[in-house]
mmCIF file of C-alpha atoms in Angstrom:
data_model
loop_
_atom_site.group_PDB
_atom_site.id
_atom_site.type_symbol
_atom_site.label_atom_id
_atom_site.label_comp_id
_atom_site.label_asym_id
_atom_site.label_seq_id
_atom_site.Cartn_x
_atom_site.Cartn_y
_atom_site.Cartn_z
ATOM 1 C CA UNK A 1 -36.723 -12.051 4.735
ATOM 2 C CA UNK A 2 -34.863 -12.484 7.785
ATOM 3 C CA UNK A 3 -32.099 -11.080 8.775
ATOM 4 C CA UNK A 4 -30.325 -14.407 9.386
ATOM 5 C CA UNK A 5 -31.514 -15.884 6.206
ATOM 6 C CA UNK A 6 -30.517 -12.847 4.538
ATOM 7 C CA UNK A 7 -26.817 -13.572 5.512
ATOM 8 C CA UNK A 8 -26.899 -16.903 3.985
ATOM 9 C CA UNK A 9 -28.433 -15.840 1.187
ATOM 10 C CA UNK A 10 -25.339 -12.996 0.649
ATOM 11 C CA UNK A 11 -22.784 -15.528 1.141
ATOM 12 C CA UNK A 12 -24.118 -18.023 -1.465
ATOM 13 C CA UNK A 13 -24.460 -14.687 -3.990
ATOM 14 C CA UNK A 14 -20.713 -13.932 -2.631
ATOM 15 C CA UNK A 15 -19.995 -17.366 -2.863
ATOM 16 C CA UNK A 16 -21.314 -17.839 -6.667
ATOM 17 C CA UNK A 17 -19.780 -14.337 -7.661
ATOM 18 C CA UNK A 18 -16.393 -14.344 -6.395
ATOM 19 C CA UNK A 19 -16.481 -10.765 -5.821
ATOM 20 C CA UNK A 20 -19.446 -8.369 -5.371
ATOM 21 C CA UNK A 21 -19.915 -4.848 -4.661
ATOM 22 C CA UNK A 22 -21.765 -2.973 -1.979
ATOM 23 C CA UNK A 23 -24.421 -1.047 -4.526
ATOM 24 C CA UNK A 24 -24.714 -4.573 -6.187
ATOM 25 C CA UNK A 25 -26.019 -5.994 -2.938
ATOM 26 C CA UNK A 26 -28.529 -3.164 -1.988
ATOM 27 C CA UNK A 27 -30.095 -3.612 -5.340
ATOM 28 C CA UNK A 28 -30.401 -7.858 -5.014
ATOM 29 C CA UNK A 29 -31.185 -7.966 -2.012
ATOM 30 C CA UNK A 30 -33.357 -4.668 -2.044
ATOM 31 C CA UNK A 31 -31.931 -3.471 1.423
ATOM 32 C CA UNK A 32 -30.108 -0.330 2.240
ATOM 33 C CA UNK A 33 -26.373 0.164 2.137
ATOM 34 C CA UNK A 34 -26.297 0.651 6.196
ATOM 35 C CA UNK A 35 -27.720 -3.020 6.128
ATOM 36 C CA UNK A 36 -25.597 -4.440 3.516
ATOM 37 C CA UNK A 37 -22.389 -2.822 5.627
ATOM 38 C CA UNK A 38 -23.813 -4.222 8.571
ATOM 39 C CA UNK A 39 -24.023 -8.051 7.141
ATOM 40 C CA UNK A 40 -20.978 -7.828 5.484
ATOM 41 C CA UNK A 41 -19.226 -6.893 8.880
ATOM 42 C CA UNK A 42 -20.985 -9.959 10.640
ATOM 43 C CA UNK A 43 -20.285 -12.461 8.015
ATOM 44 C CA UNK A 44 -16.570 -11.237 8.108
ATOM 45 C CA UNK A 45 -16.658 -11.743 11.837
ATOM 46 C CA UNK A 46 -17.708 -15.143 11.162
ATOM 47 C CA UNK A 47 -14.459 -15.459 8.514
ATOM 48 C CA UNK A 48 -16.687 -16.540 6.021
ATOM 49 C CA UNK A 49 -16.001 -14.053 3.242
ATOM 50 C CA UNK A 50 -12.863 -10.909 3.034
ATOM 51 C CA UNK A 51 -14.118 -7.279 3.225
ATOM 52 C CA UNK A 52 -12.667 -5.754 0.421
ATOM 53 C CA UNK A 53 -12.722 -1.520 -0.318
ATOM 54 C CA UNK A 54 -16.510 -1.399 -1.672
ATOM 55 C CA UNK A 55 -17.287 -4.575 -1.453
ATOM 56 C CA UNK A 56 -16.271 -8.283 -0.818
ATOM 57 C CA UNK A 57 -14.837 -11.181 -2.131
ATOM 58 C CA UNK A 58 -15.471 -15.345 -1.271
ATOM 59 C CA UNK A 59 -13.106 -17.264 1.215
ATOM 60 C CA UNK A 60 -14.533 -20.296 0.041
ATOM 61 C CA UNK A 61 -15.344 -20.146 -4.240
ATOM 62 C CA UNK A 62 -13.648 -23.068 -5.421
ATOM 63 C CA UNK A 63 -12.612 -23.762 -8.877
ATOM 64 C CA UNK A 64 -8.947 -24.332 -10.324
ATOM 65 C CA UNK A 65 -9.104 -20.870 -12.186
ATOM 66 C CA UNK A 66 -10.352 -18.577 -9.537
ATOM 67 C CA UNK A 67 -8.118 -15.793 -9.094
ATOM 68 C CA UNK A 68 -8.834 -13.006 -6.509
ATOM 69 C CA UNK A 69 -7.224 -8.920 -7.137
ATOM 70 C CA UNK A 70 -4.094 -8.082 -6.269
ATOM 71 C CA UNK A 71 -6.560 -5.769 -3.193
ATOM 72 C CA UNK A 72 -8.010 -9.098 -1.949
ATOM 73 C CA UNK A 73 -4.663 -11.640 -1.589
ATOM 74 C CA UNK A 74 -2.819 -8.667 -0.208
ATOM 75 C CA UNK A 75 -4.971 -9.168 2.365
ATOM 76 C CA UNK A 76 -5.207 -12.828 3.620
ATOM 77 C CA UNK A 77 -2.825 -14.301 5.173
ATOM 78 C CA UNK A 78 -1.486 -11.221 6.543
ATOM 79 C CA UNK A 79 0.958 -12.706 9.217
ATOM 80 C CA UNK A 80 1.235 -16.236 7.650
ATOM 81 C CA UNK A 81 2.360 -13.558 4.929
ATOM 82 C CA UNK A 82 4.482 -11.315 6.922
ATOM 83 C CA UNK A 83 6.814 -14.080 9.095
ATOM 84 C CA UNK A 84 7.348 -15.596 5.292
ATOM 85 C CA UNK A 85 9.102 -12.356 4.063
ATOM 86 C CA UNK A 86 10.809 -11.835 6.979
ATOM 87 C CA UNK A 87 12.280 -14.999 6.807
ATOM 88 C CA UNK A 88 12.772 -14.807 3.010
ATOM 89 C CA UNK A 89 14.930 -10.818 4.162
ATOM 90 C CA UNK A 90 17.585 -12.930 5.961
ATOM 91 C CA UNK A 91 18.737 -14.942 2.566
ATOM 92 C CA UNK A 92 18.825 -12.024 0.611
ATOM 93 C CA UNK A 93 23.163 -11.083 1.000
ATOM 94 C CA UNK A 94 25.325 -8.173 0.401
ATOM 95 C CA UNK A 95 26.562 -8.795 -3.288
ATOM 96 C CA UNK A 96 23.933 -10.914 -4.728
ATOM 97 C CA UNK A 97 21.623 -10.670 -7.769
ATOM 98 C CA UNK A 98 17.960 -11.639 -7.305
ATOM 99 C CA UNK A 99 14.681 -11.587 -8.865
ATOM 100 C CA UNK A 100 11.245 -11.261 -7.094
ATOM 101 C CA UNK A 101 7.990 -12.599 -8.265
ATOM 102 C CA UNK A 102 5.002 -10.534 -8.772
ATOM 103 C CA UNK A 103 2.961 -11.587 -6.047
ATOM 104 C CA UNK A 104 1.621 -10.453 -2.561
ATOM 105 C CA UNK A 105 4.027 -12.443 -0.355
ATOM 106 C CA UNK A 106 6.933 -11.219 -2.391
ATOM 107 C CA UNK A 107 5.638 -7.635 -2.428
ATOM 108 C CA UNK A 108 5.723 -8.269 1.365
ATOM 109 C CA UNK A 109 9.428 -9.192 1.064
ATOM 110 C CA UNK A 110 9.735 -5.960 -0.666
ATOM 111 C CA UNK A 111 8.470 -3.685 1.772
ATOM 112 C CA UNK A 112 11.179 -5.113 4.300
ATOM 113 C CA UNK A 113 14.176 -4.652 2.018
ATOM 114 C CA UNK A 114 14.475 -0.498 2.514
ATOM 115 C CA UNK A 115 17.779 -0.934 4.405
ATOM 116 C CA UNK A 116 19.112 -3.670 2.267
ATOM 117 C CA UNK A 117 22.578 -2.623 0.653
ATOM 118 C CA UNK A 118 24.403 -3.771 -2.701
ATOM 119 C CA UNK A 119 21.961 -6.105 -3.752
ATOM 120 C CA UNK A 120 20.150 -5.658 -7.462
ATOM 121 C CA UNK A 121 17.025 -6.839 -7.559
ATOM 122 C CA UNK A 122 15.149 -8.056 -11.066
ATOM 123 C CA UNK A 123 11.031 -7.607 -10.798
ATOM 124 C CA UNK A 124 7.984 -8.013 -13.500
ATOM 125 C CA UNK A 125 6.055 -6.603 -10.470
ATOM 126 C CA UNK A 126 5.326 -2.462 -11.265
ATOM 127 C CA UNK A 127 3.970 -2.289 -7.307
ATOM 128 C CA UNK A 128 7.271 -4.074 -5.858
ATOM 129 C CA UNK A 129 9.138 -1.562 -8.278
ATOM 130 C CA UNK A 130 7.565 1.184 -6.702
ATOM 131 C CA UNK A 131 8.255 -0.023 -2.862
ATOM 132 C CA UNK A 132 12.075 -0.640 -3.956
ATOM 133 C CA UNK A 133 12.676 2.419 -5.880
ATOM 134 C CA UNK A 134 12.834 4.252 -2.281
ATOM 135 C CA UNK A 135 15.905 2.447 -1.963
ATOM 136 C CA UNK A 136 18.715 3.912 -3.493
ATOM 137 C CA UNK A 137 21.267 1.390 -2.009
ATOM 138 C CA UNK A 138 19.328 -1.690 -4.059
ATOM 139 C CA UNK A 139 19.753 -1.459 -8.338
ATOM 140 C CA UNK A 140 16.579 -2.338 -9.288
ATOM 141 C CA UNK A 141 15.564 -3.949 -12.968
ATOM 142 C CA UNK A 142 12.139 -3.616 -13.821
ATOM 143 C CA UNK A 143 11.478 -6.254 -16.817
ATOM 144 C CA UNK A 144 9.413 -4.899 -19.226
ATOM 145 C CA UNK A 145 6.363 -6.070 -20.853
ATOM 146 C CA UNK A 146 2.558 -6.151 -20.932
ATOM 147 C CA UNK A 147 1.069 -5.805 -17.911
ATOM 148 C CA UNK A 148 -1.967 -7.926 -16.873
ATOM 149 C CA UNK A 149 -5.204 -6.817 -15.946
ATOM 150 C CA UNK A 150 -6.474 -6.342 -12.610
ATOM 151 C CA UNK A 151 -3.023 -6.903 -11.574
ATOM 152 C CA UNK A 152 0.445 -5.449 -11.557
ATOM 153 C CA UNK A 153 2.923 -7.906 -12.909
ATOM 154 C CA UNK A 154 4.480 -7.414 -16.590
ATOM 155 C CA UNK A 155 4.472 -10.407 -19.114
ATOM 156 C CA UNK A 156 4.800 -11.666 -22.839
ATOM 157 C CA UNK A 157 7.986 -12.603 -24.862
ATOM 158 C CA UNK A 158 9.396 -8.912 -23.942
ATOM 159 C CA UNK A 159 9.591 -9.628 -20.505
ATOM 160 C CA UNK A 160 11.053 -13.250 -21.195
ATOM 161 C CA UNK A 161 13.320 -12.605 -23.501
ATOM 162 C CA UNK A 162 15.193 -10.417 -21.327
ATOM 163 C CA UNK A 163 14.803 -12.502 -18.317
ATOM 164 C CA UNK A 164 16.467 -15.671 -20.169
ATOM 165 C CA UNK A 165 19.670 -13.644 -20.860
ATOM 166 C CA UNK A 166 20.503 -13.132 -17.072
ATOM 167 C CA UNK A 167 22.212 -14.942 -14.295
ATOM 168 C CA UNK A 168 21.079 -14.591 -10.866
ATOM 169 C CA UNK A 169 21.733 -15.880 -7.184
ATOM 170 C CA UNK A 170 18.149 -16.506 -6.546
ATOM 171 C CA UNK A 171 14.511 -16.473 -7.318
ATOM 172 C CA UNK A 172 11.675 -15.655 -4.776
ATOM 173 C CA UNK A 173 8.797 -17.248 -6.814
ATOM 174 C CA UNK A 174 4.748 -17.226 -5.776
ATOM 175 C CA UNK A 175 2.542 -19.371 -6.321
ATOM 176 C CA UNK A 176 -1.448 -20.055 -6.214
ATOM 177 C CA UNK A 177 -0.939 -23.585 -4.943
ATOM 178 C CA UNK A 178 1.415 -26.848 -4.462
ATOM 179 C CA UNK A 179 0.203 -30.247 -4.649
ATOM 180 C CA UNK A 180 2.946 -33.348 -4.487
ATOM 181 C CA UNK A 181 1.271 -34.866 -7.847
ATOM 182 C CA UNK A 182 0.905 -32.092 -9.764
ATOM 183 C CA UNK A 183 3.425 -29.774 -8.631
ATOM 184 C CA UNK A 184 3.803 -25.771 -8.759
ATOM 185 C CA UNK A 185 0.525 -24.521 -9.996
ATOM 186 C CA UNK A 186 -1.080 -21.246 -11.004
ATOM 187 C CA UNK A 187 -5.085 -19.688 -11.777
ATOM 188 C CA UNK A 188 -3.803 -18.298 -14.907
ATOM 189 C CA UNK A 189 -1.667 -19.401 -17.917
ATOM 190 C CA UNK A 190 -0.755 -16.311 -18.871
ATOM 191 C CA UNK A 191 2.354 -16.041 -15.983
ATOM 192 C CA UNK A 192 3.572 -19.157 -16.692
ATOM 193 C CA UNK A 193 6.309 -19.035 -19.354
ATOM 194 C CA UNK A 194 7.721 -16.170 -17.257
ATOM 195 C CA UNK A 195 7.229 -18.098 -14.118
ATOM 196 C CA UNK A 196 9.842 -20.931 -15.505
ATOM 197 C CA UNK A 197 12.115 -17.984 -17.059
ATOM 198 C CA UNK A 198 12.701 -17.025 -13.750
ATOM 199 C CA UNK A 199 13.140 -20.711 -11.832
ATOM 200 C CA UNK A 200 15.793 -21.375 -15.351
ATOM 201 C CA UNK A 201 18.096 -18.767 -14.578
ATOM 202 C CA UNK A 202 18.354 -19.019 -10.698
ATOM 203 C CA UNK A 203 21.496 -20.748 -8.738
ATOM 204 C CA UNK A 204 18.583 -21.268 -5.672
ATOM 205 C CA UNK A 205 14.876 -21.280 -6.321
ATOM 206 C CA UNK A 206 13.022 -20.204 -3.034
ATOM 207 C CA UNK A 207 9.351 -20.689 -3.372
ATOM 208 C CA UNK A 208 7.257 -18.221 -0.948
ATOM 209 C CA UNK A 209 3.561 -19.625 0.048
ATOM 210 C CA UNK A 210 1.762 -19.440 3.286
ATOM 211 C CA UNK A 211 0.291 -23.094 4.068
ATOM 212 C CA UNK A 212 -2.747 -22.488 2.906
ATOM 213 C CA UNK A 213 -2.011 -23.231 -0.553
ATOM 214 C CA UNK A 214 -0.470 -26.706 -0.169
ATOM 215 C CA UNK A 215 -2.932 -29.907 -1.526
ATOM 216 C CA UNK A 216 -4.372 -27.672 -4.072
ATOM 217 C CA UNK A 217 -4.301 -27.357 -7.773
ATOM 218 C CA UNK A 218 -4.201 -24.299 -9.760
ATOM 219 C CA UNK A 219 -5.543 -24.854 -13.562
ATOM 220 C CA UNK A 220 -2.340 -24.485 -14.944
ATOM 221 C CA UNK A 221 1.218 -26.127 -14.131
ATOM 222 C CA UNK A 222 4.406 -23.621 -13.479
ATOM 223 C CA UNK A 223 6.700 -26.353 -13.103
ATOM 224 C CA UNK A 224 7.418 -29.816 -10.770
ATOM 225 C CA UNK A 225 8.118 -29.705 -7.325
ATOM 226 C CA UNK A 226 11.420 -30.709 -7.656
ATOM 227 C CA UNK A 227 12.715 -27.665 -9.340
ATOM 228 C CA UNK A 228 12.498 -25.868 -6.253
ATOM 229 C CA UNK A 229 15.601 -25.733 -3.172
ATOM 230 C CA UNK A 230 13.673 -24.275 -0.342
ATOM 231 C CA UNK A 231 9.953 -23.512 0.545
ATOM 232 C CA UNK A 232 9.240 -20.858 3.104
ATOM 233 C CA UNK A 233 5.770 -20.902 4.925
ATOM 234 C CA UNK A 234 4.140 -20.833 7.872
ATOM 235 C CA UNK A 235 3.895 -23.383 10.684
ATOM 236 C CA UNK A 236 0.611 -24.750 9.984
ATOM 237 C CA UNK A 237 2.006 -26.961 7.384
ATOM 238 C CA UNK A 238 1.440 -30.232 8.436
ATOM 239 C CA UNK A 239 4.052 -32.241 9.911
ATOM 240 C CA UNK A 240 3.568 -34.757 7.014
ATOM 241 C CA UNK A 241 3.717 -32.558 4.037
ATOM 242 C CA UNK A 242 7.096 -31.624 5.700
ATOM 243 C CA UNK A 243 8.410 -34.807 5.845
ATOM 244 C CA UNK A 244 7.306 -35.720 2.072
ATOM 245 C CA UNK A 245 9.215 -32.366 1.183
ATOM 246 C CA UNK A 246 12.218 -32.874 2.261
ATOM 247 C CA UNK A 247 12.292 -36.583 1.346
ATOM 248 C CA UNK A 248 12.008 -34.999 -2.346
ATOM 249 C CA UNK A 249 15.597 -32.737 -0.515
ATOM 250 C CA UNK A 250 13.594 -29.339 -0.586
ATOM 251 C CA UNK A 251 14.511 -27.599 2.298
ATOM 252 C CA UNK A 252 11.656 -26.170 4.303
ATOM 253 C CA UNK A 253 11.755 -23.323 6.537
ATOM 254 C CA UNK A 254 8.978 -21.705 9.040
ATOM 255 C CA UNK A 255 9.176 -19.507 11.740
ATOM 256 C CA UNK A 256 9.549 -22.346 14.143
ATOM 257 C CA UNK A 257 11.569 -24.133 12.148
ATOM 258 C CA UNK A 258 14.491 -21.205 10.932
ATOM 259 C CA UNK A 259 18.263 -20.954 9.103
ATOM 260 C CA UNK A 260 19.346 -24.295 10.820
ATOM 261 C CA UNK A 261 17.365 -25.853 8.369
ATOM 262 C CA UNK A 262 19.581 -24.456 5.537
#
């Protein structure tokens, strides 16, 4: 076999698998793991699939239920990601109550908030807990519950139950994808009831979700657009998805577009 029809061959296996490892490849393929590091690196280069630690994962598998780990979405979108938190940092205030999404935008946010004083911060997200516990000045609430495989956010009627006997200033909330039609969507059902917990109890509900995500459908449905007050993202988002957003009064914030907006 080629070498270049042994790259398209990988990406259609990468493609059909969603995520593959290295030792997985040498054996398919029957090629060493030099050569399978080698055409992994090219088709990366080519942003055709994400190099992942011992292995890879698709850019392009399609299917309303697809759902990379927690390893792969922390890394796409990496600056679409980081300019999100950032902006989401400057509406977090001195005295307020808010709850962050499990998620890899939101665990973003989290990372940013080691100076941030007198704020108390409610998570189902065991990673973000970990990143804010360094912060003494923030009281942090971890929500109990069962946590979720391959990933590290907490769920079930534990987790909700406590959540619907709060009051907070504001939800960060993440999200697999946004379509005008269908609304707030997710890969997985089993987030959801949590998910609307959180967007119930909030005085502002601040959806985080690079651009990348918007026109899509997740399998199941976290709630309708209109729920939300603000959507931060990048400034790819099309000019007209803008526009139909803020017809429906959600506020939408990028990097080019900032707090004037509020």
């Amino acid at each position: 076999m080629l070498p270049i029809e042994r790259l398209e061959k990988i990406l259609e296996y990468v493609d059909e698998k969603g995520t593959v490892n290295i030792q997985e490849l040498t054996e398919v393929f029957n090629v060493s793991k030099p050569t399978v590091l080698r055409d992994l690196k090219e088709l990366e280069g080519q942003d055709l699939i994400i190099r992942v630690h011992g292995g890879a994962t698709s850019k392009r598998r399609k299917g309303t239920n697809f759902e990379p780990k927690n390893a792969v979405k922390e890394k796409e979108a990496r600056e679409e990601k980081e300019s999100i938190a950032e902006m989401a940092l400057k509406h977090i205030h001195s005295g307020e109550t808010v709850i962050l999404d499990t998620g890899s935008t939101t665990l973003m946010l989290a990372t940013k908030m080691l100076s941030v004083k007198n704020v108390t911060v409610i998570t189902n997200d065991i990673k973000i807990a970990m990143i804010l516990s360094d912060n003494d000045d923030i009281d942090l609430v971890v929500i109990g519950g069962q946590k979720r495989k391959g990933v590290y956010s907490l769920i079930g009627p534990l987790a909700e139950n406590v959540l619907k006997q709060l009051n907070v200033d504001k939800v960060f909330l993440g999200a697999d994808a946004v379509d005008f039609k269908k609304g707030i969507t997710n890969s997985n059902i089993e987030e959801l009831n949590i998910k609307r917990a959180m967007l119930s109890v909030a005085q502002e509900n601040i959806l985080l979700v690079d651009s990348s995500k918007f026109n899509k459908t997740g399998f199941a449905k976290i709630a309708d657009l209109d729920i939300l007050d603000r959507i931060l993202t990048d400034d790819c988002i099309s000019e007209e998805d803008v526009q139909m957003l803020q017809e429906r009064q959600i506020m939408v914030e990028t990097p080019r577009v900032g707090l004037e907006n509020k």
